[in-house]
Amino acid sequence: MKRIAITGAAGLVGTGLRTQLLERGYGVHSLDVRPVAIEHPSETSAIADVTDQAALTRELEGCDTVVHLAACTTDAAWPEQVKLSMEGSISLFDAARSAGVKRVVYASSHHVVGLHPRAPHGPRMGNMAILRPDSRYAVGKAFGESIGALYAYKFGMPVLSIRIGNVNTRPIDRRRLGSWISFRDLAQLVVIGIEHEDLIFDVVYGISDASGRHYDNAAAYALGYVPQDRSEGLDDEVLRDDPPPALGSAAARAPSELTLGGMFSQAEFVGDSARLLTTHGNDAK
Ligand SMILES: NC(=O)c1ccc[n+]([C@@H]2O[C@H](COP(=O)([O-])OP(=O)(O)OC[C@H]3O[C@@H](n4cnc5c(N)ncnc54)[C@H](O)[C@@H]3O)[C@@H](O)[C@H]2O)c1
């Protein structure tokens, strides 16, 4: 039985993912600064701070893969991003390497491209576009993707970076029709990260079947991803609660409306939103 460590295991994503991986026959070692209640015979847990590399290395020994979820999950000030998301990710990748962990699945976010225009204002976003993080939070996520590429190509440790959209039981608003992912679809992507024989380094979008909307998730499909859940058919229900703004209105020109990042793009935005509509040559690739 493969043993999978999960950092940030007590959080929203970790709680759902632990169950999904246990159901799929994996052993799970759940790590968090908060206690994790263990109910399954194949699960163990420990209190471990990802910024404490020595403790983390001890906990990762004997694990095949680590799923790295622990991060600063708000757009808090820089010191918190640097400590948790940046130093935490350096510590995690170093600890994984020292402990002989074979692979890392990294929880990135679609917010790394959040300041790009979203359809219909721009092309569907693939994984080759220039990054446009929409927040300090997203810069922390992009930093983790870079470390993943370094460890994959330099040290031969396969890494799958999943740019997670919004993990939920259903899409909660209009924008998230294009970025929603169910727990079972996220688990399927994580399993690809754990198992895919040809994986070196890849970046996929953590979305259910919503590829006709904002993201081109061809990289995930090429790795064998077959999402079980789709946002098609849910438009009427979502639009009833979240109708689009009137054409030409100030609301229609707001960064929250024009971009992939929504309210993360809107926060602290300065000046004319027209600059957000510029695209680069490789944005859609
Ligand atoms: N929830 C989503 O829809 C979503 C979307 C995109 C990306 N993500 C990413 O997925 C990951 C998990 O998100 P979440 O929604 O479960 O967040 P969450 O805030 O619910 O959980 C984060 C967990 O990390 C733990 N943690 C904090 N500091 C730690 C430290 N120093 N060491 C170890 N553990 C620590 C917290 O105690 C918490 O249990 C994050 O990296 C987040 O950026 C989530």
CSV table of C-alpha atoms and ligand atoms in Angstrom, one decimal:
chain,number,residue,atom,x,y,z
A,1,MET,CA,0.0,0.0,0.0
A,2,LYS,CA,1.4,3.4,-1.0
A,3,ARG,CA,1.6,5.9,1.9
A,4,ILE,CA,0.7,9.4,1.0
A,5,ALA,CA,1.5,12.3,3.3
A,6,ILE,CA,-0.8,15.4,3.2
A,7,THR,CA,0.2,18.7,4.6
A,8,GLY,CA,-2.6,21.0,5.7
A,9,ALA,CA,-4.6,17.8,6.1
A,10,ALA,CA,-7.1,19.4,8.7
A,11,GLY,CA,-8.3,22.0,6.2
A,12,LEU,CA,-11.2,22.0,3.8
A,13,VAL,CA,-9.4,20.4,0.9
A,14,GLY,CA,-7.3,18.0,3.1
A,15,THR,CA,-10.4,16.7,4.9
A,16,GLY,CA,-12.1,15.8,1.6
A,17,LEU,CA,-9.0,14.5,0.0
A,18,ARG,CA,-8.1,12.2,3.0
A,19,THR,CA,-11.4,10.4,2.6
A,20,GLN,CA,-11.0,10.1,-1.1
A,21,LEU,CA,-7.5,8.6,-1.0
A,22,LEU,CA,-8.4,6.2,1.8
A,23,GLU,CA,-11.4,5.0,-0.2
A,24,ARG,CA,-9.1,4.4,-3.1
A,25,GLY,CA,-6.8,2.1,-1.0
A,26,TYR,CA,-4.0,4.5,-0.1
A,27,GLY,CA,-2.4,4.8,3.3
A,28,VAL,CA,-2.6,8.4,4.4
A,29,HIS,CA,-0.3,10.3,6.8
A,30,SER,CA,-2.1,13.5,7.8
A,31,LEU,CA,0.1,16.5,8.8
A,32,ASP,CA,-1.1,19.8,10.1
A,33,VAL,CA,-0.5,22.3,12.9
A,34,ARG,CA,-4.0,21.4,14.1
A,35,PRO,CA,-4.9,18.0,15.3
A,36,VAL,CA,-6.5,15.6,12.7
A,37,ALA,CA,-9.1,13.2,14.1
A,38,ILE,CA,-8.2,9.7,12.7
A,39,GLU,CA,-11.1,7.3,12.1
A,40,HIS,CA,-9.6,4.9,9.4
A,41,PRO,CA,-7.1,2.1,10.1
A,42,SER,CA,-5.0,3.1,7.1
A,43,GLU,CA,-4.6,6.7,8.4
A,44,THR,CA,-2.0,8.1,10.8
A,45,SER,CA,-1.5,11.7,11.8
A,46,ALA,CA,1.0,14.1,13.4
A,47,ILE,CA,1.3,17.7,14.4
A,48,ALA,CA,3.8,19.1,12.0
A,49,ASP,CA,4.6,22.7,10.9
A,50,VAL,CA,5.7,22.8,7.3
A,51,THR,CA,8.2,25.5,8.2
A,52,ASP,CA,10.0,23.1,10.6
A,53,GLN,CA,12.1,21.2,8.1
A,54,ALA,CA,13.6,18.8,10.6
A,55,ALA,CA,10.3,17.7,12.0
A,56,LEU,CA,8.8,17.5,8.5
A,57,THR,CA,11.7,15.3,7.2
A,58,ARG,CA,11.0,12.8,10.1
A,59,GLU,CA,7.3,12.7,9.3
A,60,LEU,CA,7.9,12.2,5.5
A,61,GLU,CA,10.1,9.2,5.9
A,62,GLY,CA,8.5,6.1,4.4
A,63,CYS,CA,6.0,8.1,2.4
A,64,ASP,CA,5.8,7.6,-1.4
A,65,THR,CA,4.3,11.0,-2.3
A,66,VAL,CA,3.5,14.2,-0.4
A,67,VAL,CA,0.4,16.3,-1.3
A,68,HIS,CA,1.4,19.8,-0.3
A,69,LEU,CA,-1.7,21.8,0.7
A,70,ALA,CA,-0.5,23.8,3.7
A,71,ALA,CA,-0.1,27.5,2.8
A,72,CYS,CA,-1.3,30.9,3.6
A,73,THR,CA,-4.8,30.6,2.1
A,74,THR,CA,-5.8,34.3,2.4
A,75,ASP,CA,-4.3,37.4,0.8
A,76,ALA,CA,-2.6,38.3,4.0
A,77,ALA,CA,0.4,40.7,4.1
A,78,TRP,CA,3.8,39.7,2.7
A,79,PRO,CA,5.4,38.4,5.9
A,80,GLU,CA,2.8,35.7,6.3
A,81,GLN,CA,3.0,34.7,2.6
A,82,VAL,CA,6.7,34.5,2.8
A,83,LYS,CA,6.7,32.5,6.0
A,84,LEU,CA,4.0,30.0,5.2
A,85,SER,CA,3.8,29.7,1.4
A,86,MET,CA,7.3,30.5,0.4
A,87,GLU,CA,9.5,29.3,3.2
A,88,GLY,CA,7.0,26.5,3.9
A,89,SER,CA,7.3,25.2,0.3
A,90,ILE,CA,11.1,25.4,0.3
A,91,SER,CA,11.1,23.4,3.5
A,92,LEU,CA,8.6,20.9,2.1
A,93,PHE,CA,10.5,20.2,-1.1
A,94,ASP,CA,13.8,20.0,0.7
A,95,ALA,CA,12.3,17.7,3.4
A,96,ALA,CA,10.7,15.5,0.8
A,97,ARG,CA,14.0,15.1,-1.0
A,98,SER,CA,15.9,14.3,2.2
A,99,ALA,CA,13.3,11.8,3.3
A,100,GLY,CA,13.4,10.0,-0.1
A,101,VAL,CA,9.8,10.8,-1.0
A,102,LYS,CA,9.4,10.0,-4.7
A,103,ARG,CA,6.9,12.6,-5.8
A,104,VAL,CA,5.2,15.8,-4.8
A,105,VAL,CA,1.6,16.9,-5.7
A,106,TYR,CA,1.5,20.7,-5.2
A,107,ALA,CA,-1.7,22.6,-4.6
A,108,SER,CA,-1.4,25.7,-6.8
A,109,SER,CA,-4.2,27.9,-7.7
A,110,HIS,CA,-5.9,29.3,-10.8
A,111,HIS,CA,-5.2,32.7,-9.2
A,112,VAL,CA,-1.6,32.5,-10.6
A,113,VAL,CA,-3.2,33.6,-13.9
A,114,GLY,CA,-6.0,35.6,-12.2
A,115,LEU,CA,-5.3,39.0,-13.8
A,116,HIS,CA,-5.8,37.6,-17.3
A,117,PRO,CA,-9.1,38.4,-19.0
A,118,ARG,CA,-11.6,35.6,-18.8
A,119,ALA,CA,-13.8,34.5,-21.7
A,120,PRO,CA,-15.5,36.2,-23.5
A,121,HIS,CA,-12.9,39.0,-22.9
A,122,GLY,CA,-9.9,36.8,-23.6
A,123,PRO,CA,-8.9,33.3,-24.9
A,124,ARG,CA,-9.4,30.2,-22.8
A,125,MET,CA,-6.4,30.0,-20.5
A,126,GLY,CA,-4.0,27.1,-21.0
A,127,ASN,CA,-0.9,26.3,-19.0
A,128,MET,CA,1.7,28.1,-21.1
A,129,ALA,CA,0.6,31.7,-20.5
A,130,ILE,CA,2.7,34.3,-18.8
A,131,LEU,CA,1.8,34.3,-15.1
A,132,ARG,CA,-0.4,37.2,-13.9
A,133,PRO,CA,-0.9,36.5,-10.2
A,134,ASP,CA,-3.9,38.5,-8.9
A,135,SER,CA,-2.7,38.8,-5.3
A,136,ARG,CA,0.1,38.2,-2.8
A,137,TYR,CA,-1.6,34.8,-2.2
A,138,ALA,CA,-1.2,34.0,-5.9
A,139,VAL,CA,2.5,35.0,-5.9
A,140,GLY,CA,3.0,32.5,-3.1
A,141,LYS,CA,1.4,29.8,-5.2
A,142,ALA,CA,3.5,30.7,-8.3
A,143,PHE,CA,6.6,30.5,-6.1
A,144,GLY,CA,5.7,26.9,-5.2
A,145,GLU,CA,5.2,26.0,-8.9
A,146,SER,CA,8.7,27.3,-9.6
A,147,ILE,CA,10.2,25.2,-6.9
A,148,GLY,CA,8.3,22.2,-8.2
A,149,ALA,CA,9.9,22.7,-11.7
A,150,LEU,CA,13.4,23.0,-10.1
A,151,TYR,CA,13.1,19.8,-8.1
A,152,ALA,CA,11.5,17.9,-11.0
A,153,TYR,CA,14.0,18.8,-13.7
A,154,LYS,CA,17.1,19.2,-11.6
A,155,PHE,CA,16.6,16.4,-9.0
A,156,GLY,CA,14.4,14.0,-10.9
A,157,MET,CA,11.5,14.2,-8.4
A,158,PRO,CA,8.2,14.1,-10.4
A,159,VAL,CA,5.9,17.0,-9.5
A,160,LEU,CA,2.3,17.7,-10.5
A,161,SER,CA,1.2,21.2,-9.9
A,162,ILE,CA,-2.6,21.5,-9.8
A,163,ARG,CA,-4.0,25.0,-10.3
A,164,ILE,CA,-7.1,24.3,-8.2
A,165,GLY,CA,-10.2,26.4,-9.0
A,166,ASN,CA,-12.8,26.3,-6.3
A,167,VAL,CA,-13.3,23.0,-4.5
A,168,ASN,CA,-17.0,22.6,-3.6
A,169,THR,CA,-20.0,20.4,-4.0
A,170,ARG,CA,-21.3,22.7,-6.7
A,171,PRO,CA,-20.3,25.9,-8.5
A,172,ILE,CA,-21.2,28.8,-6.2
A,173,ASP,CA,-21.4,31.7,-8.7
A,174,ARG,CA,-21.2,32.6,-12.4
A,175,ARG,CA,-17.4,32.8,-12.5
A,176,ARG,CA,-17.0,29.6,-10.7
A,177,LEU,CA,-19.1,27.7,-13.3
A,178,GLY,CA,-15.7,27.8,-15.1
A,179,SER,CA,-13.4,27.0,-12.1
A,180,TRP,CA,-15.4,24.7,-9.9
A,181,ILE,CA,-14.0,21.2,-9.0
A,182,SER,CA,-15.7,18.4,-7.1
A,183,PHE,CA,-13.8,16.5,-4.4
A,184,ARG,CA,-13.8,13.3,-6.4
A,185,ASP,CA,-12.4,15.0,-9.5
A,186,LEU,CA,-9.6,16.7,-7.5
A,187,ALA,CA,-8.8,13.3,-6.0
A,188,GLN,CA,-8.6,11.9,-9.5
A,189,LEU,CA,-6.0,14.5,-10.5
A,190,VAL,CA,-4.0,13.9,-7.2
A,191,VAL,CA,-4.0,10.1,-8.1
A,192,ILE,CA,-2.6,11.0,-11.5
A,193,GLY,CA,0.2,12.9,-9.7
A,194,ILE,CA,0.8,9.9,-7.5
A,195,GLU,CA,0.7,7.2,-10.2
A,196,HIS,CA,1.4,8.5,-13.7
A,197,GLU,CA,4.5,6.7,-15.0
A,198,ASP,CA,5.6,9.4,-17.4
A,199,LEU,CA,5.2,12.4,-15.1
A,200,ILE,CA,8.2,14.6,-14.8
A,201,PHE,CA,6.6,18.0,-14.2
A,202,ASP,CA,3.3,19.3,-15.3
A,203,VAL,CA,0.8,22.0,-14.6
A,204,VAL,CA,-2.9,21.3,-14.9
A,205,TYR,CA,-6.1,23.1,-13.9
A,206,GLY,CA,-8.0,21.7,-11.0
A,207,ILE,CA,-11.4,22.0,-12.5
A,208,SER,CA,-14.2,19.6,-13.2
A,209,ASP,CA,-15.5,19.3,-16.7
A,210,ALA,CA,-15.9,23.0,-17.5
A,211,SER,CA,-13.3,23.2,-20.3
A,212,GLY,CA,-15.7,25.0,-22.6
A,213,ARG,CA,-15.6,28.0,-20.3
A,214,HIS,CA,-12.5,29.7,-19.0
A,215,TYR,CA,-9.6,27.2,-19.0
A,216,ASP,CA,-8.1,24.9,-21.6
A,217,ASN,CA,-7.2,21.9,-19.5
A,218,ALA,CA,-5.7,19.9,-22.4
A,219,ALA,CA,-2.6,19.1,-20.2
A,220,ALA,CA,-4.8,17.3,-17.7
A,221,TYR,CA,-6.6,15.3,-20.4
A,222,ALA,CA,-3.3,14.3,-21.9
A,223,LEU,CA,-2.4,12.7,-18.6
A,224,GLY,CA,-5.6,10.7,-18.6
A,225,TYR,CA,-8.0,12.9,-16.6
A,226,VAL,CA,-11.6,12.0,-17.1
A,227,PRO,CA,-13.6,14.3,-14.9
A,228,GLN,CA,-16.8,12.8,-13.4
A,229,ASP,CA,-18.6,16.1,-12.7
A,230,ARG,CA,-19.5,18.9,-15.0
A,231,SER,CA,-20.9,22.4,-14.7
A,232,GLU,CA,-22.9,22.1,-18.0
A,233,GLY,CA,-26.6,22.4,-17.3
A,234,LEU,CA,-26.1,24.3,-14.1
A,235,ASP,CA,-26.1,27.8,-15.7
A,236,ASP,CA,-29.8,28.6,-15.1
A,237,GLU,CA,-29.6,27.8,-11.4
A,238,VAL,CA,-26.4,29.8,-10.9
A,239,LEU,CA,-27.4,32.8,-13.1
A,240,ARG,CA,-30.6,33.1,-11.1
A,241,ASP,CA,-28.6,34.0,-8.0
A,242,ASP,CA,-25.8,35.7,-9.8
A,243,PRO,CA,-27.0,37.5,-13.0
A,244,PRO,CA,-24.5,39.2,-15.3
A,245,PRO,CA,-24.2,43.0,-15.0
A,246,ALA,CA,-25.8,45.2,-17.6
A,247,LEU,CA,-23.7,45.6,-20.7
A,248,GLY,CA,-21.6,48.8,-20.7
A,249,SER,CA,-22.2,49.4,-16.9
A,250,ALA,CA,-19.4,50.2,-14.5
A,251,ALA,CA,-19.9,46.7,-13.0
A,252,ALA,CA,-19.3,45.1,-16.3
A,253,ARG,CA,-15.9,46.8,-16.6
A,254,ALA,CA,-14.8,46.0,-13.1
A,255,PRO,CA,-11.7,43.8,-12.7
A,256,SER,CA,-13.9,41.3,-10.8
A,257,GLU,CA,-16.0,40.9,-13.9
A,258,LEU,CA,-13.3,41.0,-16.6
A,259,THR,CA,-10.7,38.6,-15.1
A,260,LEU,CA,-10.2,35.0,-14.1
A,261,GLY,CA,-9.4,36.0,-10.6
A,262,GLY,CA,-12.7,37.7,-9.7
A,263,MET,CA,-12.7,39.5,-6.4
A,264,PHE,CA,-9.0,38.7,-5.9
A,265,SER,CA,-8.3,40.8,-9.0
A,266,GLN,CA,-10.6,43.6,-7.7
A,267,ALA,CA,-9.0,44.0,-4.3
A,268,GLU,CA,-6.7,47.0,-4.2
A,269,PHE,CA,-7.0,47.5,-8.0
A,270,VAL,CA,-5.8,50.9,-9.2
A,271,GLY,CA,-6.7,52.8,-12.4
A,272,ASP,CA,-8.2,51.8,-15.7
A,273,SER,CA,-9.3,48.1,-16.0
A,274,ALA,CA,-8.8,48.3,-19.8
A,275,ARG,CA,-5.1,47.2,-19.4
A,276,LEU,CA,-6.4,43.9,-18.1
A,277,LEU,CA,-7.8,43.1,-21.6
A,278,THR,CA,-4.4,43.0,-23.3
A,279,THR,CA,-3.2,39.5,-24.2
A,280,HIS,CA,0.1,37.9,-25.0
A,281,GLY,CA,1.0,35.7,-28.0
A,282,ASN,CA,1.0,32.4,-26.1
A,283,ASP,CA,-1.9,33.0,-23.7
A,284,ALA,CA,-4.1,30.4,-25.2
A,285,LYS,CA,-1.5,27.6,-25.6
B,1,LIG,N1,-10.3,25.5,-1.2
B,1,LIG,C1,-10.2,25.8,-2.5
B,1,LIG,O1,-11.1,25.9,-3.2
B,1,LIG,C2,-8.8,26.0,-3.0
B,1,LIG,C3,-8.6,26.6,-4.3
B,1,LIG,C4,-7.4,26.8,-4.9
B,1,LIG,C5,-6.2,26.4,-4.1
B,1,LIG,N2,-6.4,25.8,-2.9
B,1,LIG,C6,-5.2,25.5,-2.2
B,1,LIG,O2,-5.4,24.2,-1.6
B,1,LIG,C7,-4.7,24.2,-0.3
B,1,LIG,C8,-5.7,23.8,0.8
B,1,LIG,O3,-6.7,24.8,0.8
B,1,LIG,P1,-7.9,24.7,1.9
B,1,LIG,O4,-9.1,25.4,1.3
B,1,LIG,O5,-8.1,23.4,2.4
B,1,LIG,O6,-7.3,25.7,3.0
B,1,LIG,P2,-7.6,25.7,4.6
B,1,LIG,O7,-7.3,27.0,5.1
B,1,LIG,O8,-9.0,25.1,4.9
B,1,LIG,O9,-6.5,24.6,5.1
B,1,LIG,C9,-5.2,24.9,5.2
B,1,LIG,C10,-4.6,24.0,6.3
B,1,LIG,O10,-3.2,24.3,6.5
B,1,LIG,C11,-2.9,24.2,7.8
B,1,LIG,N3,-1.7,24.9,8.1
B,1,LIG,C12,-1.5,26.3,8.2
B,1,LIG,N4,-0.3,26.6,8.5
B,1,LIG,C13,0.4,25.4,8.5
B,1,LIG,C14,1.8,25.1,8.8
B,1,LIG,N5,2.7,26.0,9.1
B,1,LIG,N6,2.1,23.8,8.8
B,1,LIG,C15,1.2,22.8,8.5
B,1,LIG,N7,-0.1,23.1,8.3
B,1,LIG,C16,-0.5,24.4,8.3
B,1,LIG,C17,-4.1,24.8,8.5
B,1,LIG,O11,-4.2,24.5,9.9
B,1,LIG,C18,-5.2,24.3,7.7
B,1,LIG,O12,-5.7,23.1,8.3
B,1,LIG,C19,-4.1,25.6,-0.1
B,1,LIG,O13,-2.8,25.5,-0.6
B,1,LIG,C20,-4.9,26.4,-1.1
B,1,LIG,O14,-4.2,27.6,-1.5
B,1,LIG,C21,-7.6,25.7,-2.3
